[in-house]
Amino acid sequence: LGKQLHLLRSASGGVLGPFDSYLVLRGIKTLALRMERHCANALAVAQFLAKHPNVSRVYYPGLPAHPQNALAKKQMPGFGGVVCFEIRGDATAVGAFLNRLQVFTVAESLGAVESLAGQPATMSHSSVPAEERRTIGISESLVRLYVGIEGLQDLIADLDQALRAP
């Protein structure tokens, strides 16, 4: 294992390149501000979704109804930028919802500063057998949002129009 690790380090380098280091240093300066906005936007989006008639369930540790809310409050100052929810309907309803989004970009990534949306059952977890996905709570109607730092009203308006359209 040591020889393999040495070869890997020699081939790919043990440190970041100069430009990558510059990008890390530049980004770290605004990280606290960006995380505050991510967390604030995600909490507001989760609260909006929890009241939406076309949403059956929201998974976000910042909501009091989340089973791990008390633990999350002890462990972190914010609750992060990832919000998951179940759309009332099937995989087709999720696909239609994703196609109607205009501010959120459909992607598998957890993003950067922009808001992203995806369907884990057909994207990030598509290689997991359907029965196993159901066992671990990944249904066909599950949507994962990575809530970015855009204007909150724009994010909520986008979700609302995409959820309400026929």
Short mmCIF file of N, CA and C in Angstrom, two decimals:
data_model
loop_
_atom_site.label_atom_id
_atom_site.label_comp_id
_atom_site.label_asym_id
_atom_site.label_seq_id
_atom_site.Cartn_x
_atom_site.Cartn_y
_atom_site.Cartn_z
N LEU A 1 0.83 -1.19 0.00
CA LEU A 1 0.00 0.00 0.00
C LEU A 1 0.88 1.25 0.00
N GLY A 2 1.96 1.23 0.77
CA GLY A 2 2.86 2.36 0.81
C GLY A 2 3.45 2.67 -0.56
N LYS A 3 3.86 1.62 -1.30
CA LYS A 3 4.40 1.81 -2.64
C LYS A 3 3.35 2.39 -3.57
N GLN A 4 2.11 1.92 -3.46
CA GLN A 4 1.03 2.43 -4.31
C GLN A 4 0.75 3.90 -4.01
N LEU A 5 0.73 4.23 -2.72
CA LEU A 5 0.50 5.63 -2.33
C LEU A 5 1.64 6.52 -2.81
N HIS A 6 2.90 6.03 -2.71
CA HIS A 6 4.05 6.81 -3.17
C HIS A 6 3.95 7.04 -4.67
N LEU A 7 3.58 6.02 -5.42
CA LEU A 7 3.43 6.16 -6.87
C LEU A 7 2.33 7.16 -7.20
N LEU A 8 1.20 7.05 -6.51
CA LEU A 8 0.10 7.97 -6.74
C LEU A 8 0.51 9.41 -6.44
N ARG A 9 1.19 9.61 -5.33
CA ARG A 9 1.64 10.96 -4.97
C ARG A 9 2.64 11.48 -5.99
N SER A 10 3.52 10.62 -6.44
CA SER A 10 4.52 11.04 -7.43
C SER A 10 3.87 11.38 -8.76
N ALA A 11 2.83 10.62 -9.13
CA ALA A 11 2.18 10.83 -10.42
C ALA A 11 1.24 12.01 -10.42
N SER A 12 0.54 12.22 -9.32
CA SER A 12 -0.47 13.27 -9.32
C SER A 12 -0.10 14.46 -8.44
N GLY A 13 0.95 14.35 -7.70
CA GLY A 13 1.39 15.47 -6.88
C GLY A 13 0.77 15.44 -5.49
N GLY A 14 1.51 15.88 -4.51
CA GLY A 14 1.04 15.85 -3.12
C GLY A 14 0.48 17.18 -2.67
N VAL A 15 0.60 18.19 -3.51
CA VAL A 15 0.11 19.52 -3.13
C VAL A 15 -0.66 20.11 -4.31
N LEU A 16 -1.46 21.11 -4.00
CA LEU A 16 -2.18 21.80 -5.07
C LEU A 16 -1.21 22.59 -5.94
N GLY A 17 -1.61 22.77 -7.18
CA GLY A 17 -0.84 23.63 -8.05
C GLY A 17 -1.03 25.09 -7.65
N PRO A 18 -0.22 25.99 -8.16
CA PRO A 18 -0.31 27.40 -7.78
C PRO A 18 -1.69 28.02 -8.04
N PHE A 19 -2.29 27.76 -9.20
CA PHE A 19 -3.58 28.37 -9.49
C PHE A 19 -4.67 27.81 -8.59
N ASP A 20 -4.63 26.48 -8.35
CA ASP A 20 -5.61 25.87 -7.45
C ASP A 20 -5.48 26.45 -6.04
N SER A 21 -4.25 26.66 -5.61
CA SER A 21 -4.02 27.26 -4.29
C SER A 21 -4.56 28.68 -4.23
N TYR A 22 -4.37 29.43 -5.30
CA TYR A 22 -4.90 30.79 -5.38
C TYR A 22 -6.43 30.77 -5.26
N LEU A 23 -7.08 29.84 -5.99
CA LEU A 23 -8.54 29.76 -5.94
C LEU A 23 -9.03 29.42 -4.53
N VAL A 24 -8.35 28.51 -3.85
CA VAL A 24 -8.72 28.17 -2.47
C VAL A 24 -8.58 29.38 -1.57
N LEU A 25 -7.47 30.07 -1.67
CA LEU A 25 -7.25 31.26 -0.83
C LEU A 25 -8.28 32.36 -1.13
N ARG A 26 -8.59 32.54 -2.40
CA ARG A 26 -9.58 33.55 -2.77
C ARG A 26 -10.96 33.18 -2.24
N GLY A 27 -11.34 31.93 -2.40
CA GLY A 27 -12.67 31.48 -1.98
C GLY A 27 -12.85 31.43 -0.48
N ILE A 28 -11.80 31.14 0.25
CA ILE A 28 -11.92 31.00 1.71
C ILE A 28 -12.24 32.34 2.37
N LYS A 29 -11.89 33.43 1.70
CA LYS A 29 -12.13 34.76 2.27
C LYS A 29 -13.62 35.08 2.38
N THR A 30 -14.43 34.52 1.49
CA THR A 30 -15.87 34.80 1.52
C THR A 30 -16.68 33.59 1.96
N LEU A 31 -16.03 32.54 2.42
CA LEU A 31 -16.74 31.32 2.77
C LEU A 31 -17.79 31.55 3.86
N ALA A 32 -17.47 32.27 4.90
CA ALA A 32 -18.42 32.48 5.99
C ALA A 32 -19.68 33.20 5.49
N LEU A 33 -19.50 34.23 4.67
CA LEU A 33 -20.65 34.95 4.12
C LEU A 33 -21.50 34.06 3.22
N ARG A 34 -20.83 33.28 2.38
CA ARG A 34 -21.57 32.40 1.47
C ARG A 34 -22.32 31.33 2.25
N MET A 35 -21.72 30.79 3.28
CA MET A 35 -22.39 29.75 4.08
C MET A 35 -23.59 30.32 4.83
N GLU A 36 -23.47 31.54 5.33
CA GLU A 36 -24.62 32.18 5.98
C GLU A 36 -25.79 32.28 5.01
N ARG A 37 -25.50 32.69 3.78
CA ARG A 37 -26.56 32.85 2.78
C ARG A 37 -27.13 31.50 2.35
N HIS A 38 -26.24 30.51 2.15
CA HIS A 38 -26.71 29.16 1.81
C HIS A 38 -27.69 28.66 2.87
N CYS A 39 -27.28 28.76 4.12
CA CYS A 39 -28.10 28.24 5.22
C CYS A 39 -29.41 29.01 5.36
N ALA A 40 -29.36 30.32 5.27
CA ALA A 40 -30.57 31.13 5.40
C ALA A 40 -31.54 30.82 4.25
N ASN A 41 -31.01 30.76 3.03
CA ASN A 41 -31.86 30.46 1.88
C ASN A 41 -32.45 29.05 1.99
N ALA A 42 -31.63 28.08 2.38
CA ALA A 42 -32.11 26.70 2.47
C ALA A 42 -33.20 26.56 3.53
N LEU A 43 -33.03 27.21 4.66
CA LEU A 43 -34.06 27.15 5.71
C LEU A 43 -35.37 27.74 5.20
N ALA A 44 -35.31 28.89 4.55
CA ALA A 44 -36.52 29.52 4.02
C ALA A 44 -37.16 28.66 2.94
N VAL A 45 -36.37 28.05 2.08
CA VAL A 45 -36.89 27.15 1.04
C VAL A 45 -37.56 25.94 1.69
N ALA A 46 -36.92 25.37 2.70
CA ALA A 46 -37.50 24.21 3.40
C ALA A 46 -38.83 24.58 4.06
N GLN A 47 -38.88 25.75 4.67
CA GLN A 47 -40.13 26.20 5.30
C GLN A 47 -41.23 26.40 4.25
N PHE A 48 -40.87 26.98 3.10
CA PHE A 48 -41.82 27.15 2.01
C PHE A 48 -42.34 25.80 1.52
N LEU A 49 -41.42 24.87 1.27
CA LEU A 49 -41.81 23.56 0.75
C LEU A 49 -42.68 22.79 1.74
N ALA A 50 -42.40 22.95 3.03
CA ALA A 50 -43.16 22.23 4.06
C ALA A 50 -44.64 22.62 4.04
N LYS A 51 -44.96 23.81 3.52
CA LYS A 51 -46.34 24.29 3.47
C LYS A 51 -46.97 24.12 2.08
N HIS A 52 -46.20 23.68 1.11
CA HIS A 52 -46.70 23.61 -0.26
C HIS A 52 -47.61 22.41 -0.44
N PRO A 53 -48.78 22.60 -1.08
CA PRO A 53 -49.73 21.50 -1.24
C PRO A 53 -49.24 20.36 -2.15
N ASN A 54 -48.26 20.60 -3.01
CA ASN A 54 -47.76 19.55 -3.90
C ASN A 54 -46.51 18.86 -3.37
N VAL A 55 -46.20 19.12 -2.10
CA VAL A 55 -45.04 18.50 -1.44
C VAL A 55 -45.57 17.66 -0.28
N SER A 56 -45.17 16.39 -0.24
CA SER A 56 -45.66 15.52 0.82
C SER A 56 -44.74 15.45 2.03
N ARG A 57 -43.45 15.70 1.84
CA ARG A 57 -42.51 15.62 2.96
C ARG A 57 -41.24 16.40 2.63
N VAL A 58 -40.67 17.03 3.66
CA VAL A 58 -39.42 17.78 3.50
C VAL A 58 -38.39 17.22 4.48
N TYR A 59 -37.17 17.05 3.99
CA TYR A 59 -36.07 16.56 4.81
C TYR A 59 -35.05 17.70 4.93
N TYR A 60 -35.00 18.31 6.09
CA TYR A 60 -34.04 19.38 6.33
C TYR A 60 -33.86 19.49 7.85
N PRO A 61 -32.66 19.33 8.36
CA PRO A 61 -32.47 19.30 9.82
C PRO A 61 -32.80 20.61 10.52
N GLY A 62 -32.97 21.69 9.78
CA GLY A 62 -33.32 22.97 10.39
C GLY A 62 -34.81 23.10 10.70
N LEU A 63 -35.62 22.18 10.20
CA LEU A 63 -37.06 22.23 10.49
C LEU A 63 -37.33 21.53 11.83
N PRO A 64 -38.15 22.12 12.68
CA PRO A 64 -38.46 21.49 13.98
C PRO A 64 -39.03 20.08 13.84
N ALA A 65 -39.71 19.79 12.73
CA ALA A 65 -40.31 18.46 12.55
C ALA A 65 -39.28 17.39 12.18
N HIS A 66 -38.07 17.78 11.82
CA HIS A 66 -37.05 16.81 11.44
C HIS A 66 -36.62 16.02 12.67
N PRO A 67 -36.51 14.68 12.57
CA PRO A 67 -36.17 13.87 13.75
C PRO A 67 -34.81 14.18 14.37
N GLN A 68 -33.90 14.78 13.62
CA GLN A 68 -32.57 15.09 14.14
C GLN A 68 -32.37 16.59 14.39
N ASN A 69 -33.46 17.35 14.48
CA ASN A 69 -33.38 18.79 14.66
C ASN A 69 -32.62 19.17 15.93
N ALA A 70 -32.93 18.54 17.04
CA ALA A 70 -32.27 18.89 18.31
C ALA A 70 -30.77 18.62 18.23
N LEU A 71 -30.40 17.49 17.66
CA LEU A 71 -28.98 17.16 17.50
C LEU A 71 -28.30 18.16 16.57
N ALA A 72 -28.95 18.49 15.46
CA ALA A 72 -28.37 19.44 14.51
C ALA A 72 -28.14 20.79 15.18
N LYS A 73 -29.07 21.23 16.01
CA LYS A 73 -28.90 22.51 16.71
C LYS A 73 -27.68 22.50 17.62
N LYS A 74 -27.40 21.35 18.23
CA LYS A 74 -26.23 21.23 19.12
C LYS A 74 -24.93 21.21 18.33
N GLN A 75 -24.97 20.61 17.15
CA GLN A 75 -23.73 20.35 16.41
C GLN A 75 -23.31 21.44 15.43
N MET A 76 -24.25 22.27 14.97
CA MET A 76 -23.87 23.20 13.91
C MET A 76 -24.56 24.55 14.05
N PRO A 77 -23.89 25.60 13.62
CA PRO A 77 -24.49 26.93 13.71
C PRO A 77 -25.54 27.18 12.64
N GLY A 78 -25.47 26.46 11.53
CA GLY A 78 -26.45 26.55 10.45
C GLY A 78 -26.76 25.13 10.02
N PHE A 79 -27.71 24.95 9.14
CA PHE A 79 -28.14 23.61 8.80
C PHE A 79 -27.77 23.19 7.38
N GLY A 80 -26.94 23.97 6.72
CA GLY A 80 -26.46 23.60 5.40
C GLY A 80 -27.38 24.04 4.28
N GLY A 81 -26.96 23.75 3.06
CA GLY A 81 -27.67 24.20 1.89
C GLY A 81 -28.42 23.12 1.14
N VAL A 82 -28.45 21.89 1.66
CA VAL A 82 -29.12 20.80 0.96
C VAL A 82 -30.50 20.56 1.57
N VAL A 83 -31.52 20.58 0.72
CA VAL A 83 -32.90 20.33 1.13
C VAL A 83 -33.44 19.23 0.22
N CYS A 84 -34.02 18.21 0.82
CA CYS A 84 -34.66 17.16 0.03
C CYS A 84 -36.15 17.17 0.33
N PHE A 85 -36.93 16.79 -0.68
CA PHE A 85 -38.37 16.74 -0.48
C PHE A 85 -39.00 15.74 -1.42
N GLU A 86 -40.20 15.31 -1.05
CA GLU A 86 -40.98 14.37 -1.85
C GLU A 86 -42.09 15.15 -2.55
N ILE A 87 -42.16 15.01 -3.85
CA ILE A 87 -43.24 15.60 -4.63
C ILE A 87 -44.44 14.65 -4.57
N ARG A 88 -45.62 15.21 -4.47
CA ARG A 88 -46.83 14.37 -4.58
C ARG A 88 -46.92 13.92 -6.04
N GLY A 89 -46.75 12.63 -6.25
CA GLY A 89 -46.75 12.11 -7.61
C GLY A 89 -45.65 11.09 -7.78
N ASP A 90 -45.37 10.76 -9.01
CA ASP A 90 -44.39 9.73 -9.33
C ASP A 90 -43.16 10.33 -10.01
N ALA A 91 -42.33 9.45 -10.58
CA ALA A 91 -41.11 9.90 -11.25
C ALA A 91 -41.41 10.84 -12.41
N THR A 92 -42.53 10.64 -13.07
CA THR A 92 -42.92 11.52 -14.18
C THR A 92 -43.18 12.93 -13.66
N ALA A 93 -43.83 13.04 -12.50
CA ALA A 93 -44.09 14.36 -11.91
C ALA A 93 -42.79 15.05 -11.54
N VAL A 94 -41.82 14.28 -11.06
CA VAL A 94 -40.52 14.87 -10.73
C VAL A 94 -39.83 15.36 -11.98
N GLY A 95 -39.85 14.55 -13.04
CA GLY A 95 -39.24 14.97 -14.30
C GLY A 95 -39.85 16.24 -14.85
N ALA A 96 -41.18 16.33 -14.78
CA ALA A 96 -41.86 17.54 -15.26
C ALA A 96 -41.49 18.74 -14.40
N PHE A 97 -41.42 18.53 -13.08
CA PHE A 97 -41.01 19.61 -12.17
C PHE A 97 -39.61 20.10 -12.53
N LEU A 98 -38.67 19.19 -12.70
CA LEU A 98 -37.29 19.57 -13.02
C LEU A 98 -37.22 20.32 -14.36
N ASN A 99 -38.00 19.90 -15.32
CA ASN A 99 -38.00 20.55 -16.64
C ASN A 99 -38.54 21.97 -16.59
N ARG A 100 -39.40 22.26 -15.61
CA ARG A 100 -39.99 23.60 -15.50
C ARG A 100 -39.12 24.59 -14.73
N LEU A 101 -38.12 24.10 -14.03
CA LEU A 101 -37.26 25.00 -13.25
C LEU A 101 -36.52 25.97 -14.16
N GLN A 102 -36.40 27.22 -13.72
CA GLN A 102 -35.72 28.24 -14.51
C GLN A 102 -34.51 28.83 -13.79
N VAL A 103 -34.58 28.95 -12.47
CA VAL A 103 -33.45 29.48 -11.70
C VAL A 103 -32.55 28.34 -11.24
N PHE A 104 -33.14 27.28 -10.75
CA PHE A 104 -32.38 26.08 -10.36
C PHE A 104 -31.91 25.38 -11.63
N THR A 105 -30.67 24.91 -11.62
CA THR A 105 -30.12 24.13 -12.73
C THR A 105 -30.22 22.66 -12.35
N VAL A 106 -30.64 21.82 -13.28
CA VAL A 106 -30.71 20.39 -13.02
C VAL A 106 -29.31 19.81 -13.17
N ALA A 107 -28.80 19.21 -12.08
CA ALA A 107 -27.45 18.65 -12.07
C ALA A 107 -27.29 17.72 -10.88
N GLU A 108 -26.30 16.83 -10.96
CA GLU A 108 -26.03 15.90 -9.86
C GLU A 108 -25.14 16.49 -8.79
N SER A 109 -24.38 17.49 -9.10
CA SER A 109 -23.41 18.08 -8.20
C SER A 109 -24.08 18.73 -6.99
N LEU A 110 -23.30 18.94 -5.95
CA LEU A 110 -23.79 19.70 -4.80
C LEU A 110 -23.49 21.18 -4.99
N GLY A 111 -22.96 21.55 -6.12
CA GLY A 111 -22.90 22.94 -6.52
C GLY A 111 -21.77 23.76 -5.94
N ALA A 112 -21.89 25.04 -6.18
CA ALA A 112 -20.95 26.04 -5.69
C ALA A 112 -21.80 27.15 -5.08
N VAL A 113 -22.03 28.22 -5.81
CA VAL A 113 -22.89 29.29 -5.30
C VAL A 113 -24.26 29.28 -5.97
N GLU A 114 -24.40 28.52 -7.05
CA GLU A 114 -25.66 28.48 -7.77
C GLU A 114 -26.55 27.35 -7.23
N SER A 115 -27.86 27.51 -7.40
CA SER A 115 -28.82 26.52 -6.93
C SER A 115 -28.99 25.41 -7.96
N LEU A 116 -29.00 24.18 -7.46
CA LEU A 116 -29.13 23.01 -8.31
C LEU A 116 -30.26 22.13 -7.81
N ALA A 117 -30.81 21.33 -8.71
CA ALA A 117 -31.87 20.38 -8.35
C ALA A 117 -31.61 19.07 -9.07
N GLY A 118 -31.98 17.98 -8.42
CA GLY A 118 -31.81 16.68 -9.04
C GLY A 118 -32.76 15.66 -8.47
N GLN A 119 -32.86 14.55 -9.17
CA GLN A 119 -33.68 13.42 -8.75
C GLN A 119 -32.70 12.27 -8.46
N PRO A 120 -32.40 12.02 -7.20
CA PRO A 120 -31.41 10.99 -6.87
C PRO A 120 -31.68 9.62 -7.49
N ALA A 121 -32.95 9.22 -7.58
CA ALA A 121 -33.27 7.89 -8.12
C ALA A 121 -32.82 7.71 -9.55
N THR A 122 -32.79 8.79 -10.33
CA THR A 122 -32.39 8.68 -11.74
C THR A 122 -31.04 9.32 -12.02
N MET A 123 -30.44 9.90 -10.99
CA MET A 123 -29.17 10.59 -11.20
C MET A 123 -28.09 9.98 -10.31
N SER A 124 -27.85 10.57 -9.15
CA SER A 124 -26.74 10.16 -8.29
C SER A 124 -26.83 8.72 -7.79
N HIS A 125 -28.05 8.19 -7.64
CA HIS A 125 -28.22 6.83 -7.11
C HIS A 125 -28.83 5.88 -8.14
N SER A 126 -28.71 6.22 -9.41
CA SER A 126 -29.32 5.39 -10.45
C SER A 126 -28.70 3.99 -10.52
N SER A 127 -27.45 3.84 -10.09
CA SER A 127 -26.80 2.52 -10.14
C SER A 127 -27.18 1.63 -8.96
N VAL A 128 -27.87 2.20 -7.97
CA VAL A 128 -28.32 1.42 -6.82
C VAL A 128 -29.63 0.72 -7.22
N PRO A 129 -29.73 -0.59 -6.97
CA PRO A 129 -30.97 -1.29 -7.34
C PRO A 129 -32.19 -0.64 -6.68
N ALA A 130 -33.32 -0.63 -7.42
CA ALA A 130 -34.53 0.05 -6.97
C ALA A 130 -34.97 -0.39 -5.58
N GLU A 131 -34.91 -1.68 -5.30
CA GLU A 131 -35.34 -2.17 -3.98
C GLU A 131 -34.45 -1.60 -2.88
N GLU A 132 -33.15 -1.55 -3.13
CA GLU A 132 -32.23 -0.99 -2.14
C GLU A 132 -32.46 0.51 -1.96
N ARG A 133 -32.72 1.22 -3.07
CA ARG A 133 -33.03 2.66 -2.97
C ARG A 133 -34.24 2.87 -2.06
N ARG A 134 -35.29 2.08 -2.28
CA ARG A 134 -36.48 2.22 -1.43
C ARG A 134 -36.15 1.95 0.03
N THR A 135 -35.32 0.94 0.29
CA THR A 135 -34.94 0.58 1.66
C THR A 135 -34.22 1.73 2.36
N ILE A 136 -33.39 2.47 1.62
CA ILE A 136 -32.64 3.57 2.25
C ILE A 136 -33.35 4.91 2.13
N GLY A 137 -34.59 4.89 1.62
CA GLY A 137 -35.41 6.10 1.62
C GLY A 137 -35.31 6.96 0.38
N ILE A 138 -34.78 6.41 -0.70
CA ILE A 138 -34.69 7.18 -1.95
C ILE A 138 -35.81 6.72 -2.86
N SER A 139 -36.90 7.45 -2.84
CA SER A 139 -38.05 7.10 -3.66
C SER A 139 -37.94 7.77 -5.02
N GLU A 140 -38.82 7.38 -5.92
CA GLU A 140 -38.87 7.97 -7.26
C GLU A 140 -39.33 9.44 -7.19
N SER A 141 -40.02 9.82 -6.12
CA SER A 141 -40.54 11.18 -6.01
C SER A 141 -39.65 12.11 -5.20
N LEU A 142 -38.46 11.62 -4.82
CA LEU A 142 -37.53 12.43 -4.03
C LEU A 142 -36.76 13.41 -4.92
N VAL A 143 -36.70 14.65 -4.47
CA VAL A 143 -35.93 15.70 -5.16
C VAL A 143 -34.89 16.22 -4.17
N ARG A 144 -33.66 16.42 -4.66
CA ARG A 144 -32.62 17.01 -3.82
C ARG A 144 -32.27 18.38 -4.39
N LEU A 145 -32.34 19.38 -3.52
CA LEU A 145 -31.95 20.73 -3.90
C LEU A 145 -30.65 21.09 -3.21
N TYR A 146 -29.79 21.75 -3.95
CA TYR A 146 -28.64 22.42 -3.36
C TYR A 146 -28.97 23.89 -3.51
N VAL A 147 -29.30 24.52 -2.39
CA VAL A 147 -29.79 25.90 -2.43
C VAL A 147 -28.60 26.86 -2.41
N GLY A 148 -28.51 27.67 -3.43
CA GLY A 148 -27.39 28.59 -3.58
C GLY A 148 -27.63 29.93 -2.91
N ILE A 149 -26.91 30.92 -3.39
CA ILE A 149 -26.94 32.24 -2.75
C ILE A 149 -27.70 33.28 -3.56
N GLU A 150 -28.49 32.84 -4.55
CA GLU A 150 -29.29 33.78 -5.32
C GLU A 150 -30.32 34.45 -4.42
N GLY A 151 -31.06 35.40 -4.98
CA GLY A 151 -32.11 36.06 -4.23
C GLY A 151 -33.17 35.06 -3.79
N LEU A 152 -33.55 35.11 -2.53
CA LEU A 152 -34.50 34.15 -1.98
C LEU A 152 -35.84 34.18 -2.70
N GLN A 153 -36.35 35.37 -2.99
CA GLN A 153 -37.65 35.45 -3.66
C GLN A 153 -37.60 34.78 -5.05
N ASP A 154 -36.48 34.89 -5.73
CA ASP A 154 -36.33 34.24 -7.03
C ASP A 154 -36.36 32.72 -6.89
N LEU A 155 -35.69 32.21 -5.87
CA LEU A 155 -35.65 30.76 -5.65
C LEU A 155 -37.04 30.22 -5.33
N ILE A 156 -37.73 30.89 -4.42
CA ILE A 156 -39.06 30.42 -4.02
C ILE A 156 -40.05 30.55 -5.17
N ALA A 157 -39.99 31.64 -5.91
CA ALA A 157 -40.88 31.81 -7.06
C ALA A 157 -40.64 30.72 -8.09
N ASP A 158 -39.39 30.34 -8.31
CA ASP A 158 -39.07 29.30 -9.28
C ASP A 158 -39.63 27.96 -8.82
N LEU A 159 -39.43 27.62 -7.57
CA LEU A 159 -39.96 26.36 -7.04
C LEU A 159 -41.48 26.34 -7.12
N ASP A 160 -42.08 27.46 -6.75
CA ASP A 160 -43.54 27.52 -6.72
C ASP A 160 -44.13 27.33 -8.12
N GLN A 161 -43.57 28.03 -9.12
CA GLN A 161 -44.12 27.88 -10.48
C GLN A 161 -43.89 26.47 -11.00
N ALA A 162 -42.77 25.87 -10.67
CA ALA A 162 -42.47 24.52 -11.16
C ALA A 162 -43.34 23.46 -10.47
N LEU A 163 -43.69 23.71 -9.22
CA LEU A 163 -44.56 22.78 -8.49
C LEU A 163 -46.03 22.93 -8.89
N ARG A 164 -46.44 24.12 -9.23
CA ARG A 164 -47.86 24.40 -9.51
C ARG A 164 -48.28 24.11 -10.95
N ALA A 165 -47.35 24.17 -11.86
CA ALA A 165 -47.72 23.99 -13.28
C ALA A 165 -48.30 22.59 -13.50
N PRO A 166 -49.21 22.48 -14.45
CA PRO A 166 -49.86 21.16 -14.72
C PRO A 166 -48.89 20.16 -15.32
#
